[in-house]
PDB file of C-alpha atoms in Angstrom:
ATOM      1  CA  MET A   1     -32.278-135.287 -32.315  1.00  0.00           C
ATOM      2  CA  PHE A   2     -29.156-137.246 -33.354  1.00  0.00           C
ATOM      3  CA  SER A   3     -29.691-140.842 -34.770  1.00  0.00           C
ATOM      4  CA  ALA A   4     -27.623-143.564 -33.136  1.00  0.00           C
ATOM      5  CA  LEU A   5     -25.272-143.470 -36.286  1.00  0.00           C
ATOM      6  CA  GLN A   6     -24.911-139.677 -36.138  1.00  0.00           C
ATOM      7  CA  LEU A   7     -24.061-139.819 -32.498  1.00  0.00           C
ATOM      8  CA  SER A   8     -21.516-142.647 -32.898  1.00  0.00           C
ATOM      9  CA  LEU A   9     -19.806-140.690 -35.634  1.00  0.00           C
ATOM     10  CA  LEU A  10     -19.803-137.384 -33.575  1.00  0.00           C
ATOM     11  CA  ILE A  11     -18.234-139.235 -30.683  1.00  0.00           C
ATOM     12  CA  LEU A  12     -15.713-140.801 -33.061  1.00  0.00           C
ATOM     13  CA  HIS A  13     -14.767-137.285 -34.569  1.00  0.00           C
ATOM     14  CA  VAL A  14     -14.300-135.942 -30.971  1.00  0.00           C
ATOM     15  CA  CYS A  15     -12.102-138.894 -29.978  1.00  0.00           C
ATOM     16  CA  LEU A  16     -10.032-138.554 -33.156  1.00  0.00           C
ATOM     17  CA  ALA A  17      -9.504-134.725 -32.529  1.00  0.00           C
ATOM     18  CA  LEU A  18      -8.373-135.512 -29.080  1.00  0.00           C
ATOM     19  CA  HIS A  19      -6.089-138.022 -30.320  1.00  0.00           C
ATOM     20  CA  VAL A  20      -4.636-135.626 -32.837  1.00  0.00           C
ATOM     21  CA  CYS A  21      -4.005-133.085 -30.155  1.00  0.00           C
ATOM     22  CA  ALA A  22      -2.278-135.750 -28.004  1.00  0.00           C
ATOM     23  CA  LYS A  23       0.030-137.079 -30.637  1.00  0.00           C
ATOM     24  CA  GLN A  24       0.890-134.311 -33.064  1.00  0.00           C
ATOM     25  CA  PHE A  25       0.866-130.442 -33.657  1.00  0.00           C
ATOM     26  CA  ASN A  26      -2.631-129.097 -34.315  1.00  0.00           C
ATOM     27  CA  VAL A  27      -2.771-125.388 -34.474  1.00  0.00           C
ATOM     28  CA  ASN A  28      -6.575-125.720 -33.355  1.00  0.00           C
ATOM     29  CA  CYS A  29      -5.670-127.330 -30.095  1.00  0.00           C
ATOM     30  CA  ASN A  30      -4.970-125.533 -26.674  1.00  0.00           C
ATOM     31  CA  SER A  31      -2.408-127.973 -25.554  1.00  0.00           C
ATOM     32  CA  ASN A  32       0.431-127.349 -27.914  1.00  0.00           C
ATOM     33  CA  TYR A  33       3.929-127.165 -26.492  1.00  0.00           C
ATOM     34  CA  VAL A  34       6.322-124.640 -28.067  1.00  0.00           C
ATOM     35  CA  SER A  35      10.048-124.410 -27.276  1.00  0.00           C
ATOM     36  CA  TYR A  36      12.891-122.286 -28.622  1.00  0.00           C
ATOM     37  CA  TYR A  37      16.078-124.029 -29.710  1.00  0.00           C
ATOM     38  CA  GLY A  38      19.449-122.889 -30.671  1.00  0.00           C
ATOM     39  CA  GLN A  39      20.915-120.370 -28.140  1.00  0.00           C
ATOM     40  CA  ASN A  40      22.196-123.227 -25.741  1.00  0.00           C
ATOM     41  CA  SER A  41      20.794-121.157 -22.704  1.00  0.00           C
ATOM     42  CA  ALA A  42      21.422-124.078 -20.221  1.00  0.00           C
ATOM     43  CA  ARG A  43      25.018-124.742 -21.841  1.00  0.00           C
ATOM     44  CA  ASN A  44      23.983-128.343 -22.328  1.00  0.00           C
ATOM     45  CA  GLN A  45      22.074-128.007 -25.734  1.00  0.00           C
ATOM     46  CA  LYS A  46      21.769-131.232 -27.665  1.00  0.00           C
ATOM     47  CA  GLN A  47      21.389-131.889 -31.329  1.00  0.00           C
ATOM     48  CA  LEU A  48      18.005-130.805 -32.323  1.00  0.00           C
ATOM     49  CA  GLY A  49      17.010-134.347 -33.349  1.00  0.00           C
ATOM     50  CA  GLU A  50      17.530-135.588 -29.764  1.00  0.00           C
ATOM     51  CA  TYR A  51      14.567-133.371 -28.748  1.00  0.00           C
ATOM     52  CA  CYS A  52      12.340-134.956 -31.275  1.00  0.00           C
ATOM     53  CA  LYS A  53      12.699-138.455 -30.152  1.00  0.00           C
ATOM     54  CA  ASP A  54       9.882-138.255 -27.855  1.00  0.00           C
ATOM     55  CA  ALA A  55       6.564-136.259 -27.846  1.00  0.00           C
ATOM     56  CA  THR A  56       7.299-133.545 -25.447  1.00  0.00           C
ATOM     57  CA  GLU A  57       7.428-130.576 -27.828  1.00  0.00           C
ATOM     58  CA  ASP A  58       4.993-129.936 -30.654  1.00  0.00           C
ATOM     59  CA  VAL A  59       6.641-126.859 -32.095  1.00  0.00           C
ATOM     60  CA  ILE A  60      10.460-126.118 -32.222  1.00  0.00           C
ATOM     61  CA  VAL A  61      11.442-122.538 -32.998  1.00  0.00           C
ATOM     62  CA  LEU A  62      14.845-122.080 -34.442  1.00  0.00           C
ATOM     63  CA  ALA A  63      16.620-119.224 -32.771  1.00  0.00           C
ATOM     64  CA  PHE A  64      17.765-116.843 -34.322  1.00  0.00           C
ATOM     65  CA  MET A  65      17.853-115.190 -37.543  1.00  0.00           C
ATOM     66  CA  ASN A  66      19.212-112.241 -35.636  1.00  0.00           C
ATOM     67  CA  GLY A  67      20.492-110.100 -38.703  1.00  0.00           C
ATOM     68  CA  PHE A  68      18.246-109.070 -41.812  1.00  0.00           C
ATOM     69  CA  PRO A  69      17.724-108.085 -44.424  1.00  0.00           C
ATOM     70  CA  ASN A  70      21.616-108.843 -44.555  1.00  0.00           C
ATOM     71  CA  ILE A  71      21.005-112.393 -43.099  1.00  0.00           C
ATOM     72  CA  LEU A  72      22.808-113.332 -39.881  1.00  0.00           C
ATOM     73  CA  LEU A  73      22.014-116.814 -38.347  1.00  0.00           C
ATOM     74  CA  ASN A  74      23.152-117.880 -34.867  1.00  0.00           C
ATOM     75  CA  PHE A  75      22.371-121.214 -33.347  1.00  0.00           C
ATOM     76  CA  ALA A  76      25.372-121.415 -31.004  1.00  0.00           C
ATOM     77  CA  ASN A  77      26.875-124.801 -30.715  1.00  0.00           C
ATOM     78  CA  ALA A  78      24.184-126.349 -32.881  1.00  0.00           C
ATOM     79  CA  CYS A  79      25.808-124.958 -36.143  1.00  0.00           C
ATOM     80  CA  GLU A  80      29.095-123.329 -36.646  1.00  0.00           C
ATOM     81  CA  THR A  81      29.892-124.005 -40.228  1.00  0.00           C
ATOM     82  CA  THR A  82      29.516-121.663 -43.075  1.00  0.00           C
ATOM     83  CA  PHE A  83      29.422-121.901 -46.977  1.00  0.00           C
ATOM     84  CA  ASP A  84      32.728-121.414 -48.557  1.00  0.00           C
ATOM     85  CA  GLY A  85      33.687-117.831 -48.981  1.00  0.00           C
ATOM     86  CA  SER A  86      30.586-116.692 -47.000  1.00  0.00           C
ATOM     87  CA  SER A  87      29.545-115.767 -43.443  1.00  0.00           C
ATOM     88  CA  LEU A  88      26.195-117.543 -44.032  1.00  0.00           C
ATOM     89  CA  LEU A  89      25.780-120.626 -41.842  1.00  0.00           C
ATOM     90  CA  HIS A  90      25.409-123.922 -43.489  1.00  0.00           C
ATOM     91  CA  CYS A  91      23.729-126.452 -41.247  1.00  0.00           C
ATOM     92  CA  PRO A  92      23.383-129.984 -42.789  1.00  0.00           C
ATOM     93  CA  ASN A  93      22.861-131.547 -39.342  1.00  0.00           C
ATOM     94  CA  ILE A  94      20.014-129.135 -38.339  1.00  0.00           C
ATOM     95  CA  ALA A  95      18.649-129.795 -41.883  1.00  0.00           C
ATOM     96  CA  LYS A  96      18.537-133.539 -41.358  1.00  0.00           C
ATOM     97  CA  ASP A  97      16.903-133.065 -37.974  1.00  0.00           C
ATOM     98  CA  ILE A  98      14.206-130.595 -39.222  1.00  0.00           C
ATOM     99  CA  LYS A  99      12.989-133.424 -41.402  1.00  0.00           C
ATOM    100  CA  TYR A 100      13.275-136.044 -38.586  1.00  0.00           C
ATOM    101  CA  CYS A 101      11.203-133.701 -36.418  1.00  0.00           C
ATOM    102  CA  GLN A 102       8.668-133.077 -38.965  1.00  0.00           C
ATOM    103  CA  SER A 103       8.361-136.942 -39.506  1.00  0.00           C
ATOM    104  CA  GLN A 104       7.481-137.099 -35.757  1.00  0.00           C
ATOM    105  CA  GLY A 105       4.427-134.815 -36.294  1.00  0.00           C
ATOM    106  CA  LYS A 106       6.102-131.648 -35.015  1.00  0.00           C
ATOM    107  CA  ILE A 107       6.623-128.331 -36.914  1.00  0.00           C
ATOM    108  CA  VAL A 108       9.737-126.318 -37.179  1.00  0.00           C
ATOM    109  CA  VAL A 109       9.828-122.589 -37.581  1.00  0.00           C
ATOM    110  CA  ILE A 110      12.643-120.053 -37.610  1.00  0.00           C
ATOM    111  CA  SER A 111      12.642-116.914 -35.331  1.00  0.00           C
ATOM    112  CA  MET A 112      13.474-113.537 -36.735  1.00  0.00           C
ATOM    113  CA  GLY A 113      14.819-111.059 -34.315  1.00  0.00           C
ATOM    114  CA  GLY A 114      15.831-111.678 -30.619  1.00  0.00           C
ATOM    115  CA  ALA A 115      17.190-109.733 -27.803  1.00  0.00           C
ATOM    116  CA  SER A 116      20.334-108.747 -29.699  1.00  0.00           C
ATOM    117  CA  GLY A 117      21.277-108.364 -33.354  1.00  0.00           C
ATOM    118  CA  ALA A 118      21.099-105.953 -36.364  1.00  0.00           C
ATOM    119  CA  TYR A 119      17.696-106.276 -37.980  1.00  0.00           C
ATOM    120  CA  GLY A 120      14.830-104.220 -39.492  1.00  0.00           C
ATOM    121  CA  PHE A 121      13.529-102.872 -42.542  1.00  0.00           C
ATOM    122  CA  LEU A 122      13.826 -99.491 -44.413  1.00  0.00           C
ATOM    123  CA  ASP A 123      10.303 -99.694 -45.764  1.00  0.00           C
ATOM    124  CA  ASP A 124       7.623-101.916 -47.330  1.00  0.00           C
ATOM    125  CA  SER A 125       9.598-102.490 -50.485  1.00  0.00           C
ATOM    126  CA  ASP A 126      12.683-103.594 -48.517  1.00  0.00           C
ATOM    127  CA  ALA A 127      10.369-106.042 -46.402  1.00  0.00           C
ATOM    128  CA  SER A 128       8.564-107.458 -49.405  1.00  0.00           C
ATOM    129  CA  SER A 129      11.788-108.237 -51.290  1.00  0.00           C
ATOM    130  CA  PHE A 130      13.174-109.899 -48.113  1.00  0.00           C
ATOM    131  CA  ALA A 131      10.096-112.141 -47.817  1.00  0.00           C
ATOM    132  CA  ASP A 132      11.031-113.476 -51.361  1.00  0.00           C
ATOM    133  CA  THR A 133      14.662-114.204 -49.897  1.00  0.00           C
ATOM    134  CA  VAL A 134      13.192-116.016 -46.977  1.00  0.00           C
ATOM    135  CA  TRP A 135      10.950-118.044 -49.227  1.00  0.00           C
ATOM    136  CA  ASN A 136      13.753-119.060 -51.457  1.00  0.00           C
ATOM    137  CA  MET A 137      16.292-119.778 -48.598  1.00  0.00           C
ATOM    138  CA  PHE A 138      14.121-121.514 -46.120  1.00  0.00           C
ATOM    139  CA  PHE A 139      10.854-122.789 -47.735  1.00  0.00           C
ATOM    140  CA  LYS A 140       9.895-124.018 -51.320  1.00  0.00           C
ATOM    141  CA  GLY A 141      11.869-121.617 -53.306  1.00  0.00           C
ATOM    142  CA  THR A 142      15.273-121.929 -54.886  1.00  0.00           C
ATOM    143  CA  ALA A 143      18.610-120.317 -53.784  1.00  0.00           C
ATOM    144  CA  THR A 144      22.252-121.071 -54.410  1.00  0.00           C
ATOM    145  CA  GLN A 145      22.796-121.115 -50.748  1.00  0.00           C
ATOM    146  CA  ARG A 146      20.286-122.656 -48.390  1.00  0.00           C
ATOM    147  CA  PRO A 147      21.284-123.008 -44.743  1.00  0.00           C
ATOM    148  CA  PHE A 148      19.248-126.017 -44.267  1.00  0.00           C
ATOM    149  CA  ASP A 149      19.680-127.412 -47.794  1.00  0.00           C
ATOM    150  CA  ASP A 150      16.531-129.083 -48.995  1.00  0.00           C
ATOM    151  CA  ALA A 151      14.562-129.035 -45.609  1.00  0.00           C
ATOM    152  CA  VAL A 152      11.486-126.979 -45.704  1.00  0.00           C
ATOM    153  CA  LEU A 153      10.474-124.968 -42.721  1.00  0.00           C
ATOM    154  CA  ASP A 154       6.894-124.742 -41.574  1.00  0.00           C
ATOM    155  CA  GLY A 155       6.819-121.059 -40.916  1.00  0.00           C
ATOM    156  CA  ILE A 156       8.432-118.021 -39.280  1.00  0.00           C
ATOM    157  CA  ASP A 157       8.216-116.339 -35.926  1.00  0.00           C
ATOM    158  CA  LEU A 158       8.890-112.678 -35.268  1.00  0.00           C
ATOM    159  CA  ASP A 159      10.571-112.062 -32.055  1.00  0.00           C
ATOM    160  CA  ILE A 160      11.107-108.306 -32.637  1.00  0.00           C
ATOM    161  CA  GLU A 161      12.817-106.645 -29.559  1.00  0.00           C
ATOM    162  CA  GLY A 162      14.689-103.644 -31.163  1.00  0.00           C
ATOM    163  CA  GLY A 163      14.929-101.506 -34.409  1.00  0.00           C
ATOM    164  CA  SER A 164      12.020 -99.767 -36.134  1.00  0.00           C
ATOM    165  CA  ASN A 165       8.600-101.405 -36.716  1.00  0.00           C
ATOM    166  CA  ASN A 166       8.779-100.577 -40.454  1.00  0.00           C
ATOM    167  CA  GLY A 167       7.699-103.164 -42.938  1.00  0.00           C
ATOM    168  CA  TYR A 168       6.617-106.103 -40.986  1.00  0.00           C
ATOM    169  CA  THR A 169       2.973-106.094 -42.348  1.00  0.00           C
ATOM    170  CA  ALA A 170       4.309-106.005 -45.839  1.00  0.00           C
ATOM    171  CA  PHE A 171       6.731-108.829 -45.008  1.00  0.00           C
ATOM    172  CA  ILE A 172       4.013-111.127 -43.802  1.00  0.00           C
ATOM    173  CA  SER A 173       1.697-110.200 -46.640  1.00  0.00           C
ATOM    174  CA  ARG A 174       4.256-111.042 -49.303  1.00  0.00           C
ATOM    175  CA  LEU A 175       5.461-114.242 -47.408  1.00  0.00           C
ATOM    176  CA  ARG A 176       1.845-115.448 -47.150  1.00  0.00           C
ATOM    177  CA  SER A 177       1.433-114.905 -50.831  1.00  0.00           C
ATOM    178  CA  HIS A 178       4.327-117.406 -51.463  1.00  0.00           C
ATOM    179  CA  TYR A 179       2.655-119.769 -48.687  1.00  0.00           C
ATOM    180  CA  ALA A 180      -0.483-119.912 -50.775  1.00  0.00           C
ATOM    181  CA  SER A 181       1.700-120.911 -53.872  1.00  0.00           C
ATOM    182  CA  ASP A 182       2.130-124.181 -52.389  1.00  0.00           C
ATOM    183  CA  PRO A 183      -1.183-125.858 -51.230  1.00  0.00           C
ATOM    184  CA  SER A 184       0.495-129.186 -50.450  1.00  0.00           C
ATOM    185  CA  LYS A 185       1.838-127.726 -47.150  1.00  0.00           C
ATOM    186  CA  LYS A 186       0.632-125.792 -44.299  1.00  0.00           C
ATOM    187  CA  TYR A 187       2.798-122.813 -43.338  1.00  0.00           C
ATOM    188  CA  TYR A 188       2.420-120.659 -40.284  1.00  0.00           C
ATOM    189  CA  ILE A 189       3.143-117.037 -39.072  1.00  0.00           C
ATOM    190  CA  ALA A 190       3.765-116.539 -35.452  1.00  0.00           C
ATOM    191  CA  SER A 191       5.186-113.713 -33.032  1.00  0.00           C
ATOM    192  CA  ALA A 192       6.621-113.488 -29.672  1.00  0.00           C
ATOM    193  CA  PRO A 193       5.618-110.146 -28.087  1.00  0.00           C
ATOM    194  CA  GLN A 194       6.544-109.120 -24.513  1.00  0.00           C
ATOM    195  CA  CYS A 195       3.373-109.106 -22.270  1.00  0.00           C
ATOM    196  CA  PRO A 196       2.834-105.371 -21.846  1.00  0.00           C
ATOM    197  CA  PHE A 197       0.057-104.411 -24.302  1.00  0.00           C
ATOM    198  CA  PRO A 198       0.404-103.331 -26.920  1.00  0.00           C
ATOM    199  CA  ASP A 199       3.652-104.568 -27.824  1.00  0.00           C
ATOM    200  CA  ALA A 200       6.216-101.818 -28.395  1.00  0.00           C
ATOM    201  CA  TYR A 201       7.656-103.029 -31.570  1.00  0.00           C
ATOM    202  CA  LEU A 202       4.918-105.220 -32.997  1.00  0.00           C
ATOM    203  CA  GLY A 203       1.759-103.535 -31.903  1.00  0.00           C
ATOM    204  CA  SER A 204       0.821-102.084 -35.097  1.00  0.00           C
ATOM    205  CA  THR A 205       1.740-105.181 -37.223  1.00  0.00           C
ATOM    206  CA  LEU A 206      -0.375-107.425 -34.910  1.00  0.00           C
ATOM    207  CA  ASN A 207      -3.282-105.467 -35.773  1.00  0.00           C
ATOM    208  CA  SER A 208      -2.833-105.354 -39.548  1.00  0.00           C
ATOM    209  CA  ALA A 209      -1.208-108.743 -40.474  1.00  0.00           C
ATOM    210  CA  TRP A 210      -2.301-112.359 -40.269  1.00  0.00           C
ATOM    211  CA  PHE A 211      -0.961-114.481 -37.308  1.00  0.00           C
ATOM    212  CA  ASP A 212      -1.567-118.008 -36.548  1.00  0.00           C
ATOM    213  CA  MET A 213       0.140-118.080 -33.173  1.00  0.00           C
ATOM    214  CA  VAL A 214       1.364-115.407 -30.637  1.00  0.00           C
ATOM    215  CA  TYR A 215       3.776-116.648 -27.979  1.00  0.00           C
ATOM    216  CA  VAL A 216       3.300-113.976 -25.226  1.00  0.00           C
ATOM    217  CA  GLN A 217       6.407-113.600 -23.082  1.00  0.00           C
ATOM    218  CA  PHE A 218       4.963-113.479 -19.713  1.00  0.00           C
ATOM    219  CA  TYR A 219       8.363-112.988 -17.911  1.00  0.00           C
ATOM    220  CA  ASN A 220      10.847-110.100 -17.372  1.00  0.00           C
ATOM    221  CA  ASN A 221       8.031-107.681 -17.092  1.00  0.00           C
ATOM    222  CA  TYR A 222       5.346-106.407 -14.607  1.00  0.00           C
ATOM    223  CA  CYS A 223       2.611-108.675 -16.293  1.00  0.00           C
ATOM    224  CA  GLY A 224       4.496-111.858 -15.938  1.00  0.00           C
ATOM    225  CA  LEU A 225       3.571-115.293 -14.564  1.00  0.00           C
ATOM    226  CA  ASN A 226       5.154-114.326 -11.125  1.00  0.00           C
ATOM    227  CA  ALA A 227       2.514-111.462 -10.935  1.00  0.00           C
ATOM    228  CA  TYR A 228      -0.449-113.919 -11.384  1.00  0.00           C
ATOM    229  CA  PRO A 229      -3.211-112.926 -10.798  1.00  0.00           C
ATOM    230  CA  THR A 230      -2.988-109.248 -10.048  1.00  0.00           C
ATOM    231  CA  TRP A 231      -0.960-108.054 -13.003  1.00  0.00           C
ATOM    232  CA  PHE A 232      -1.040-111.049 -15.250  1.00  0.00           C
ATOM    233  CA  ASN A 233      -2.766-109.777 -18.414  1.00  0.00           C
ATOM    234  CA  TYR A 234      -3.655-112.610 -20.419  1.00  0.00           C
ATOM    235  CA  ASP A 235      -7.261-110.980 -20.658  1.00  0.00           C
ATOM    236  CA  ASP A 236      -5.638-107.967 -22.801  1.00  0.00           C
ATOM    237  CA  TRP A 237      -4.258-110.545 -25.318  1.00  0.00           C
ATOM    238  CA  ASP A 238      -7.423-112.476 -25.517  1.00  0.00           C
ATOM    239  CA  ASN A 239      -9.383-109.235 -26.054  1.00  0.00           C
ATOM    240  CA  TRP A 240      -7.035-108.397 -28.872  1.00  0.00           C
ATOM    241  CA  ALA A 241      -7.343-111.877 -30.359  1.00  0.00           C
ATOM    242  CA  LYS A 242     -11.185-111.633 -30.561  1.00  0.00           C
ATOM    243  CA  THR A 243     -11.671-108.006 -31.385  1.00  0.00           C
ATOM    244  CA  LYS A 244      -8.534-106.713 -33.243  1.00  0.00           C
ATOM    245  CA  SER A 245      -6.614-109.456 -34.753  1.00  0.00           C
ATOM    246  CA  VAL A 246      -7.042-110.126 -38.407  1.00  0.00           C
ATOM    247  CA  ASN A 247      -7.240-113.873 -37.735  1.00  0.00           C
ATOM    248  CA  LYS A 248     -10.066-114.182 -35.198  1.00  0.00           C
ATOM    249  CA  ASN A 249      -8.937-117.727 -34.524  1.00  0.00           C
ATOM    250  CA  VAL A 250      -5.492-116.823 -33.723  1.00  0.00           C
ATOM    251  CA  LYS A 251      -4.115-118.823 -30.639  1.00  0.00           C
ATOM    252  CA  ILE A 252      -2.304-117.190 -27.591  1.00  0.00           C
ATOM    253  CA  PHE A 253       0.380-119.042 -25.949  1.00  0.00           C
ATOM    254  CA  ILE A 254       1.528-118.573 -22.256  1.00  0.00           C
ATOM    255  CA  GLY A 255       5.175-117.959 -22.591  1.00  0.00           C
ATOM    256  CA  ALA A 256       7.337-119.166 -19.661  1.00  0.00           C
ATOM    257  CA  PRO A 257      10.926-119.229 -18.626  1.00  0.00           C
ATOM    258  CA  GLY A 258      12.219-122.762 -18.696  1.00  0.00           C
ATOM    259  CA  SER A 259      14.130-122.385 -15.493  1.00  0.00           C
ATOM    260  CA  PRO A 260      15.077-119.751 -12.896  1.00  0.00           C
ATOM    261  CA  SER A 261      18.140-118.829 -14.928  1.00  0.00           C
ATOM    262  CA  ALA A 262      16.230-118.728 -18.235  1.00  0.00           C
ATOM    263  CA  ALA A 263      15.019-115.120 -17.533  1.00  0.00           C
ATOM    264  CA  SER A 264      15.675-112.274 -15.079  1.00  0.00           C
ATOM    265  CA  PHE A 265      12.477-112.826 -13.312  1.00  0.00           C
ATOM    266  CA  GLY A 266       9.036-114.369 -14.051  1.00  0.00           C
ATOM    267  CA  TYR A 267       9.940-118.127 -13.582  1.00  0.00           C
ATOM    268  CA  VAL A 268       7.321-120.116 -11.858  1.00  0.00           C
ATOM    269  CA  ASP A 269       7.494-123.894 -11.082  1.00  0.00           C
ATOM    270  CA  GLY A 270       5.476-126.606 -12.877  1.00  0.00           C
ATOM    271  CA  ALA A 271       2.762-126.820 -10.387  1.00  0.00           C
ATOM    272  CA  THR A 272       2.209-123.143 -10.296  1.00  0.00           C
ATOM    273  CA  LEU A 273       2.252-122.981 -14.103  1.00  0.00           C
ATOM    274  CA  SER A 274      -0.195-125.704 -14.308  1.00  0.00           C
ATOM    275  CA  ASN A 275      -2.586-123.859 -12.154  1.00  0.00           C
ATOM    276  CA  ILE A 276      -2.354-120.866 -14.378  1.00  0.00           C
ATOM    277  CA  TYR A 277      -2.743-122.777 -17.541  1.00  0.00           C
ATOM    278  CA  ASN A 278      -5.854-124.445 -16.092  1.00  0.00           C
ATOM    279  CA  ASP A 279      -7.454-121.188 -15.112  1.00  0.00           C
ATOM    280  CA  VAL A 280      -6.731-119.550 -18.417  1.00  0.00           C
ATOM    281  CA  ARG A 281      -7.966-122.729 -20.320  1.00  0.00           C
ATOM    282  CA  ALA A 282     -11.333-122.586 -18.423  1.00  0.00           C
ATOM    283  CA  LYS A 283     -11.820-118.893 -19.311  1.00  0.00           C
ATOM    284  CA  TYR A 284     -10.447-118.283 -22.718  1.00  0.00           C
ATOM    285  CA  THR A 285     -10.932-119.832 -26.054  1.00  0.00           C
ATOM    286  CA  SER A 286      -7.969-118.182 -27.499  1.00  0.00           C
ATOM    287  CA  LEU A 287      -5.507-120.277 -25.561  1.00  0.00           C
ATOM    288  CA  GLY A 288      -3.111-122.311 -27.754  1.00  0.00           C
ATOM    289  CA  GLY A 289      -0.892-123.838 -25.034  1.00  0.00           C
ATOM    290  CA  ILE A 290       2.448-123.120 -23.571  1.00  0.00           C
ATOM    291  CA  MET A 291       5.738-121.667 -24.825  1.00  0.00           C
ATOM    292  CA  THR A 292       9.150-122.003 -23.013  1.00  0.00           C
ATOM    293  CA  TRP A 293      12.515-120.326 -23.371  1.00  0.00           C
ATOM    294  CA  ASP A 294      14.318-122.525 -24.071  1.00  0.00           C
ATOM    295  CA  VAL A 295      14.394-126.061 -24.723  1.00  0.00           C
ATOM    296  CA  SER A 296      17.683-126.643 -22.979  1.00  0.00           C
ATOM    297  CA  GLN A 297      16.482-124.837 -19.756  1.00  0.00           C
ATOM    298  CA  ALA A 298      13.044-126.554 -19.753  1.00  0.00           C
ATOM    299  CA  ARG A 299      14.352-130.026 -20.267  1.00  0.00           C
ATOM    300  CA  THR A 300      17.092-129.680 -17.509  1.00  0.00           C
ATOM    301  CA  SER A 301      14.845-128.098 -14.902  1.00  0.00           C
ATOM    302  CA  GLY A 302      12.104-130.663 -15.553  1.00  0.00           C
ATOM    303  CA  LEU A 303       9.529-128.107 -16.527  1.00  0.00           C
ATOM    304  CA  ALA A 304       9.218-129.591 -19.970  1.00  0.00           C
ATOM    305  CA  SER A 305       8.246-132.919 -18.586  1.00  0.00           C
ATOM    306  CA  SER A 306       5.725-131.306 -16.245  1.00  0.00           C
ATOM    307  CA  ILE A 307       4.109-129.576 -19.147  1.00  0.00           C
ATOM    308  CA  HIS A 308       3.997-132.579 -21.446  1.00  0.00           C
ATOM    309  CA  GLY A 309       2.550-134.726 -18.620  1.00  0.00           C
ATOM    310  CA  GLN A 310      -0.156-132.315 -18.008  1.00  0.00           C
ATOM    311  CA  PHE A 311      -1.197-131.851 -21.564  1.00  0.00           C
ATOM    312  CA  ARG A 312      -1.356-135.629 -22.097  1.00  0.00           C
ATOM    313  CA  ALA A 313      -3.499-136.041 -19.115  1.00  0.00           C
ATOM    314  CA  LEU A 314      -6.072-133.557 -20.320  1.00  0.00           C
ATOM    315  CA  PRO A 315      -9.599-135.064 -20.823  1.00  0.00           C
TER     316      PRO A 315
END
């Protein structure tokens, strides 16, 4: 039996945990909202910091590093300047905004890959070497050219939609060894597979490497949100999380288009998405929240406000 003091402390602990979930990113919560930034999908993309002036998003994913290991960055209208004598983007305004977003309790990660680009590794050695480069250019390492100057990102996201599947497990292993060298900060590994299971490009990596978050793209495929409940396959991803994932506490996110024009098909309105989320939340402990492509689309359509309102109203 609990004493009165123990019961009071337990209630306080639960209340504080709920408060943290409501106010800032917490990877253990099931009400985190992730959105991609950088591709100006709705053609009205604002400066990154503008999206961090309120509590709507918990995770901002910068899209994209669409070329590697020869680094190519593309953030559309958000950054168009380069280092002198180089094609590498230099983005001091994004750097400033990364720090501001982090000060507001959000995390900012960079997405590698995307639907188009020139990327992929020759082998494990190539991938491990590139992990060193990423650590030095975007995290706590040192490099002569850092696209975001002294801003330190919170992690990486793998949105691999082409090329070979070589080296990604080795890349993650080496990057996590760098993460471990800096105990002052929590760093994350995420991925954004398409919903057909297993994923065509990251299937083997998902089974052999550590992931903290998986943003499943439930759109542009037969298993998308528009196919709920018949073909919607969150159950496949929950089963993977609990039986095959290296990290048995990995969080799975419901990936959704931010508006009808954000995907070829798969968009559902806020009320429908809310019903799907509530159903998944009631059934699966692996749920981490919702992801949208992209922030400009979701903010313009009102879907972002709908998601934020639902999450903040959760008991």
